[in-house]
PDB file of C-alpha atoms in Angstrom:
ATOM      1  CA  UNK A  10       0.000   0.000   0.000  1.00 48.00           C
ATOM      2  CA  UNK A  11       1.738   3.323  -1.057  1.00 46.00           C
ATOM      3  CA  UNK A  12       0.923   6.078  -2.892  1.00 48.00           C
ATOM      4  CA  UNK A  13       0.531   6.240  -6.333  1.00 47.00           C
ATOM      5  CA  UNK A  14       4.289   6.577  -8.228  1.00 43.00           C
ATOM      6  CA  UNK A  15       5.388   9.960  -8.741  1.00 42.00           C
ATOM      7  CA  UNK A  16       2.609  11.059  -6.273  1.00 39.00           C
ATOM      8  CA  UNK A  17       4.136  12.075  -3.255  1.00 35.00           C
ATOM      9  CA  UNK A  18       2.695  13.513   0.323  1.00 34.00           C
ATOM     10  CA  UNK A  19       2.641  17.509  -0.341  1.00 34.00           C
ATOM     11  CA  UNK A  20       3.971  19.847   2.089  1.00 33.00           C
ATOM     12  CA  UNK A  21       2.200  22.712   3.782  1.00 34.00           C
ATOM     13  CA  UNK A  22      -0.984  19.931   4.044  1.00 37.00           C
ATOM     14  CA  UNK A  23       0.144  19.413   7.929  1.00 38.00           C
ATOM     15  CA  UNK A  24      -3.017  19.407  10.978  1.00 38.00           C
ATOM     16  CA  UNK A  25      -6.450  18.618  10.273  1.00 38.00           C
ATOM     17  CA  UNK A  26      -7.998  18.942   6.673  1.00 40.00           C
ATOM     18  CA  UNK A  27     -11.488  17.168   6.523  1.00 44.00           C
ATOM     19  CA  UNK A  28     -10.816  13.649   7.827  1.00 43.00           C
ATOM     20  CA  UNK A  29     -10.828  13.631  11.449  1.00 46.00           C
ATOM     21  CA  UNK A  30      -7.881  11.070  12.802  1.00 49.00           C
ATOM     22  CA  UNK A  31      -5.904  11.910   9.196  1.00 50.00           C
ATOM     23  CA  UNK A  32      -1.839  13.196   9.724  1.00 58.00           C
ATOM     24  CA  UNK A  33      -2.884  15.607   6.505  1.00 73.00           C
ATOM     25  CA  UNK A  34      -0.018  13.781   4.402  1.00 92.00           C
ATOM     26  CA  UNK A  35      -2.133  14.528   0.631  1.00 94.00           C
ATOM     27  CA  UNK A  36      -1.764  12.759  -2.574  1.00 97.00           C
ATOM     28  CA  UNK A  37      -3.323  12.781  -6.245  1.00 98.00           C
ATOM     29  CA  UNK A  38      -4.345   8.884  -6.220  1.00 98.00           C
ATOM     30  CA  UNK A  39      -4.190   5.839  -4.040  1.00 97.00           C
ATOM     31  CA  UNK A  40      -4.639   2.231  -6.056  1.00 98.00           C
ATOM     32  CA  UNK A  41      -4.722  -0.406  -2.981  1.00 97.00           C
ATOM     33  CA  UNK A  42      -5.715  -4.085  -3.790  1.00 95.00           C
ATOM     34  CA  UNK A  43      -5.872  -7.718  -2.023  1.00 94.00           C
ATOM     35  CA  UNK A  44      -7.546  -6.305   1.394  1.00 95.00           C
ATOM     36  CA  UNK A  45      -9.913  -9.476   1.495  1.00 95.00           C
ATOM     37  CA  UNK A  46     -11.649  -8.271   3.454  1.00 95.00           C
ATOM     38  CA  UNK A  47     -13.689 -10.759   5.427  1.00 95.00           C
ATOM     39  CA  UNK A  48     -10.856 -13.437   6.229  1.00 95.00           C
ATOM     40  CA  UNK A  49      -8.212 -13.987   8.858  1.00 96.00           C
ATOM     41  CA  UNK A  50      -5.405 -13.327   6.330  1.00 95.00           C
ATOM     42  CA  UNK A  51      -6.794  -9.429   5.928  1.00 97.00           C
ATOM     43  CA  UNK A  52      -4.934  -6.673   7.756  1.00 97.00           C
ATOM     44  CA  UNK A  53      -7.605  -4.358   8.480  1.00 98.00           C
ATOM     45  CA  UNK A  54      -5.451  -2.570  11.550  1.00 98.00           C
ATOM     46  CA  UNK A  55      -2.342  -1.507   9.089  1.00 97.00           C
ATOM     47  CA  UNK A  56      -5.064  -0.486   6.448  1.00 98.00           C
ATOM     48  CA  UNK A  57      -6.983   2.036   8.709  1.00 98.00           C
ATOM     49  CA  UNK A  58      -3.075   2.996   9.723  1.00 97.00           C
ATOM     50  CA  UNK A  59      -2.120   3.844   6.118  1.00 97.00           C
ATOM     51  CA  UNK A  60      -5.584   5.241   5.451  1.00 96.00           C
ATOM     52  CA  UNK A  61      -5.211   7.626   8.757  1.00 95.00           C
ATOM     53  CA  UNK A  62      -1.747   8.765   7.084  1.00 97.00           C
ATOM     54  CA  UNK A  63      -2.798   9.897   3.994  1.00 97.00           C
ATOM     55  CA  UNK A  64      -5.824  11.642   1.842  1.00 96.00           C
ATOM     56  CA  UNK A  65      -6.405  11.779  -1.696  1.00 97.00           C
ATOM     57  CA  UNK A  66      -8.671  12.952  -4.213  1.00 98.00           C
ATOM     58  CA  UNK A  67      -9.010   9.469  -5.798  1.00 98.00           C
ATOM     59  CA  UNK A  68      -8.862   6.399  -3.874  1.00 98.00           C
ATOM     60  CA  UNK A  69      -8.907   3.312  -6.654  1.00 97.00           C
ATOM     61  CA  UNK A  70     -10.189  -0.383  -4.923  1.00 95.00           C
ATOM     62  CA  UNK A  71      -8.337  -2.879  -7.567  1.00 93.00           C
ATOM     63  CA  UNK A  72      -9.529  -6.465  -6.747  1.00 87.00           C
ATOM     64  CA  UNK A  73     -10.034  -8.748  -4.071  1.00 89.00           C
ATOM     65  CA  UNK A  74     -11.542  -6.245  -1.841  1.00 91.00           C
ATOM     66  CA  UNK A  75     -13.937  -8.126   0.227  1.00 90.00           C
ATOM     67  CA  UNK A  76     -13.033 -12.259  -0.368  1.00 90.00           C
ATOM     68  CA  UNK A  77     -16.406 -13.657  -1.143  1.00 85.00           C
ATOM     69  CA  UNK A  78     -14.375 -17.026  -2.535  1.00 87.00           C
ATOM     70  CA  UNK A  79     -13.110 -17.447   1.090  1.00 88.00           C
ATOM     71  CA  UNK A  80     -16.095 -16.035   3.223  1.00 87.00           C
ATOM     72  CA  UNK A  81     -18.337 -18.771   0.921  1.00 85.00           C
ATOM     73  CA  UNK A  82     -16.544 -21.394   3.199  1.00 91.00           C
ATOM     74  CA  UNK A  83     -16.024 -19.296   6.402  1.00 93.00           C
ATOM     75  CA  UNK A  84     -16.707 -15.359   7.511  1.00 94.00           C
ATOM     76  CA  UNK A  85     -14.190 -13.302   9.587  1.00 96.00           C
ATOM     77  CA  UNK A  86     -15.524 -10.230   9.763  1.00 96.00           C
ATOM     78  CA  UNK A  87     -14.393  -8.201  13.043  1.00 97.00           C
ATOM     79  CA  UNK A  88     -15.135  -4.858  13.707  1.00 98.00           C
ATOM     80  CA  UNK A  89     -11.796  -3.645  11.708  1.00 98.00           C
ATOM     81  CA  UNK A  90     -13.155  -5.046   8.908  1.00 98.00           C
ATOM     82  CA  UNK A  91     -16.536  -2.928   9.748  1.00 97.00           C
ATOM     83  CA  UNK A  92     -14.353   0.037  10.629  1.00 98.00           C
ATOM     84  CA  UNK A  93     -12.309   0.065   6.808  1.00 98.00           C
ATOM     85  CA  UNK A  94     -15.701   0.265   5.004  1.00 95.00           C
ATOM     86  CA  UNK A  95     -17.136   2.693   7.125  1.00 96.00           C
ATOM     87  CA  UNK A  96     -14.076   4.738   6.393  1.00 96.00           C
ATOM     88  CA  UNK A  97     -13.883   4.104   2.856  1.00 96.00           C
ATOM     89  CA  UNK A  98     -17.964   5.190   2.559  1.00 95.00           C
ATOM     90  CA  UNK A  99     -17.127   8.223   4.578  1.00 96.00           C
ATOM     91  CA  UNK A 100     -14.171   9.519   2.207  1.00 96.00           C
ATOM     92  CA  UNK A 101     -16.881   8.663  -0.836  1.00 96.00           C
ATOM     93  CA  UNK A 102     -19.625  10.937   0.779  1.00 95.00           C
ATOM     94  CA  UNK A 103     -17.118  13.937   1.455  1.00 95.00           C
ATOM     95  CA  UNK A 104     -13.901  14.841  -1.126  1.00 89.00           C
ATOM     96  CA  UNK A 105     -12.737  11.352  -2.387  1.00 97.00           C
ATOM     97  CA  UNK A 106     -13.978   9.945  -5.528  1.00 97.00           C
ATOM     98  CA  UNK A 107     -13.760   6.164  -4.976  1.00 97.00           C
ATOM     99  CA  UNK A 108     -13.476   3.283  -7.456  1.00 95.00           C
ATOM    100  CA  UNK A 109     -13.727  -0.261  -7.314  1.00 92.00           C
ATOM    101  CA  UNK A 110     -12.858  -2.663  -9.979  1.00 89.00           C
ATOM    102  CA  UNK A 111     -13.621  -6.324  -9.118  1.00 87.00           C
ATOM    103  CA  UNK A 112     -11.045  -9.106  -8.966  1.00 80.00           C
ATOM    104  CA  UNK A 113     -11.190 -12.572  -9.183  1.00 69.00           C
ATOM    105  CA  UNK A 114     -11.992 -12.964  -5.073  1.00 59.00           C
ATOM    106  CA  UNK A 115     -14.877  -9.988  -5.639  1.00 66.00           C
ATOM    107  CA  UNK A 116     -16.219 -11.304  -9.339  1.00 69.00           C
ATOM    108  CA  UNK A 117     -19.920 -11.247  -8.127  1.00 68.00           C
ATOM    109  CA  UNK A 118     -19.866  -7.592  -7.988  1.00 68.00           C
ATOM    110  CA  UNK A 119     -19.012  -7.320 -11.881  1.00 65.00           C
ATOM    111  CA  UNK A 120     -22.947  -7.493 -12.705  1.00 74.00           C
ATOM    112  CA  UNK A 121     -23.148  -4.507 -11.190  1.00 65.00           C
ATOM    113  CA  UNK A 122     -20.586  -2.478 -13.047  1.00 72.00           C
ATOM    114  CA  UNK A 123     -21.915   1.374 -13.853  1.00 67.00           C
ATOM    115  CA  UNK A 124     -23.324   1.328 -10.222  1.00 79.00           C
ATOM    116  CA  UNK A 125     -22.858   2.894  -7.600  1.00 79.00           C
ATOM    117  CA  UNK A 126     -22.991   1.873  -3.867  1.00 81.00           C
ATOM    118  CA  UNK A 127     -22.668   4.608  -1.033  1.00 82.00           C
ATOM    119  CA  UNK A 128     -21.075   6.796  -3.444  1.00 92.00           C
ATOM    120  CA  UNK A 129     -18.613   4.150  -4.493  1.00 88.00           C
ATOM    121  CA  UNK A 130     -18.117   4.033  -8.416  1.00 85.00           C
ATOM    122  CA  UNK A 131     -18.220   0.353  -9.406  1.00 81.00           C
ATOM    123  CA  UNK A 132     -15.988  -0.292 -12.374  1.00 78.00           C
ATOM    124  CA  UNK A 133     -15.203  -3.035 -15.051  1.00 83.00           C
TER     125      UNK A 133
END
């Protein structure tokens, strides 16, 4: 998970700027991918850390987002996991524009490409 290349955390953004809890670092774009979300394996805790640490005015979801191959055999879903989609929706309803484009792991939300859900842009 790190910014997007040649973006880089833009001085002068220091202190509170719209996200409560955020250190102000700012980019252009963050891509982040393989959360799978919903299984043991998922690092929800160093997610909300890097999301904390930086803003951006595009936040791109690329693939295996929530695992629905792995929660179709068993669901771990603590409240971390609750906590990184709460955060992601709130960044969608304020100044982030927010993209997801399925992977394999997240397939069954393909149908729904053109959508949107809580202000997040579902993608091909």
């Amino acid at each position: 998970m790190h910014p997007a290349h040649g973006s880089r955390p833009q001085a002068g953004h220091g202190g509170h700027s719209g996200h409560s809890g955020h250190s102000g670092h700012r980019v252009r774009t963050l891509f982040l991918s393989d959360i799978h979300l919903g299984t043991r394996a998922c690092q929800a805790e160093h997610l909300l850390a890097f999301l904390r640490a930086y803003e951006c005015e595009n936040l791109f979801l690329v693939g295996d987002i929530i695992d629905f191959w792995a929660m179709s055999r068993a669901v771990h879903w603590p409240a971390s996991h609750n906590t990184v989609v709460q955060k992601i929706l709130k960044r969608a309803r304020h100044d982030t524009r927010v993209c997801l484009i399925p992977g394999n792991h997240d397939e069954l939300l393909r149908g729904h490409a053109g959508s949107n859900f809580g202000d997040v842009h579902l993608l091909r």
